[in-house]
Amino acid sequence: QVQLVQSGPEVKKPGSSVKVSCKASGGTFSSAIIIWVRQAPGQGLEYMGRAVPLRGFVNYAQKFQGKVTMTADKFTSTAYMELSSLRSEDSAIYYCAKAHLGYCDGTGCYSDAFDIWGQGTRVTVSS
Amino acid sequence: DIQMTQSPSTLSASVGDRVTITCRASQSISIWLAWYQQKPGKAPNLLIYKASSLETGVPSRFSGSGSGTEFTLTITSLQPDDFATYYCQHYHGLGTFGQGTRVETK
């Protein structure tokens, strides 16, 4: 059974960047879509964007365009999410999740629902 | 972006109650709707996919229905382990989550 193992907690200064990793243990990213989701303290789930390692395809929610960079290495089965220009409002738990890639066409890539989740990485932004 | 609206935001119920949560999409999403359960300090857990398909290992008291823009999650007989927060998610393409529904003890 594939598990997603995320990197450890981070404490960052405002204005800096953070890079969180998400590695598949017991499996690969060969046919997968990886999404990143964040959850601020006491708040709901916020969809940030997705990456398709097999295709080198990334797609960000409008709110995070220019703020986040998602990459994925299909050879090491590791995905990365880098968040820049950090502010206190970026303090949250960041999750990666994986779904089976269904297909890609001219309009994008489409998947099943997200059945495997990482354990979450807490990012704290504080001066 | 497609918007997902869940209701209610909080639901007070007792063990054995039938519970229904609604999720509405701002435009048709066919059946590309999932439901997740999240407990404090834990990652979300997939319950339902394609609007009505039960994920392997999920108890049969959970069921989903709907298509297009209106969807429901039903728990037929609420169990102590079911007190949690539930989220819907449109996942076909660039996805979105609903705001969440917290199921609490009455």
Short mmCIF file of C-alpha atoms in Angstrom, two decimals, chain B residues 4-7 21-25 33-35 69-73 87-89 98:
data_model
loop_
_atom_site.label_atom_id
_atom_site.label_comp_id
_atom_site.label_asym_id
_atom_site.label_seq_id
_atom_site.Cartn_x
_atom_site.Cartn_y
_atom_site.Cartn_z
CA MET B 4 -18.79 24.32 -3.82
CA THR B 5 -21.28 25.28 -1.11
CA GLN B 6 -21.97 22.93 1.77
CA SER B 7 -24.81 23.07 4.26
CA ILE B 21 -25.27 16.94 4.41
CA THR B 22 -25.78 18.86 1.17
CA CYS B 23 -23.23 20.14 -1.31
CA ARG B 24 -24.06 22.41 -4.25
CA ALA B 25 -21.79 23.22 -7.20
CA LEU B 33 -17.81 14.67 -6.48
CA ALA B 34 -16.06 13.15 -3.49
CA TRP B 35 -16.80 13.20 0.24
CA THR B 69 -25.06 20.55 -9.14
CA GLU B 70 -26.73 18.97 -6.10
CA PHE B 71 -25.25 16.23 -3.96
CA THR B 72 -25.91 14.68 -0.57
CA LEU B 73 -23.98 12.60 1.94
CA TYR B 87 -15.99 17.98 3.18
CA CYS B 88 -17.21 17.64 -0.36
CA GLN B 89 -14.77 18.10 -3.21
CA GLY B 98 -16.76 22.82 0.22
#
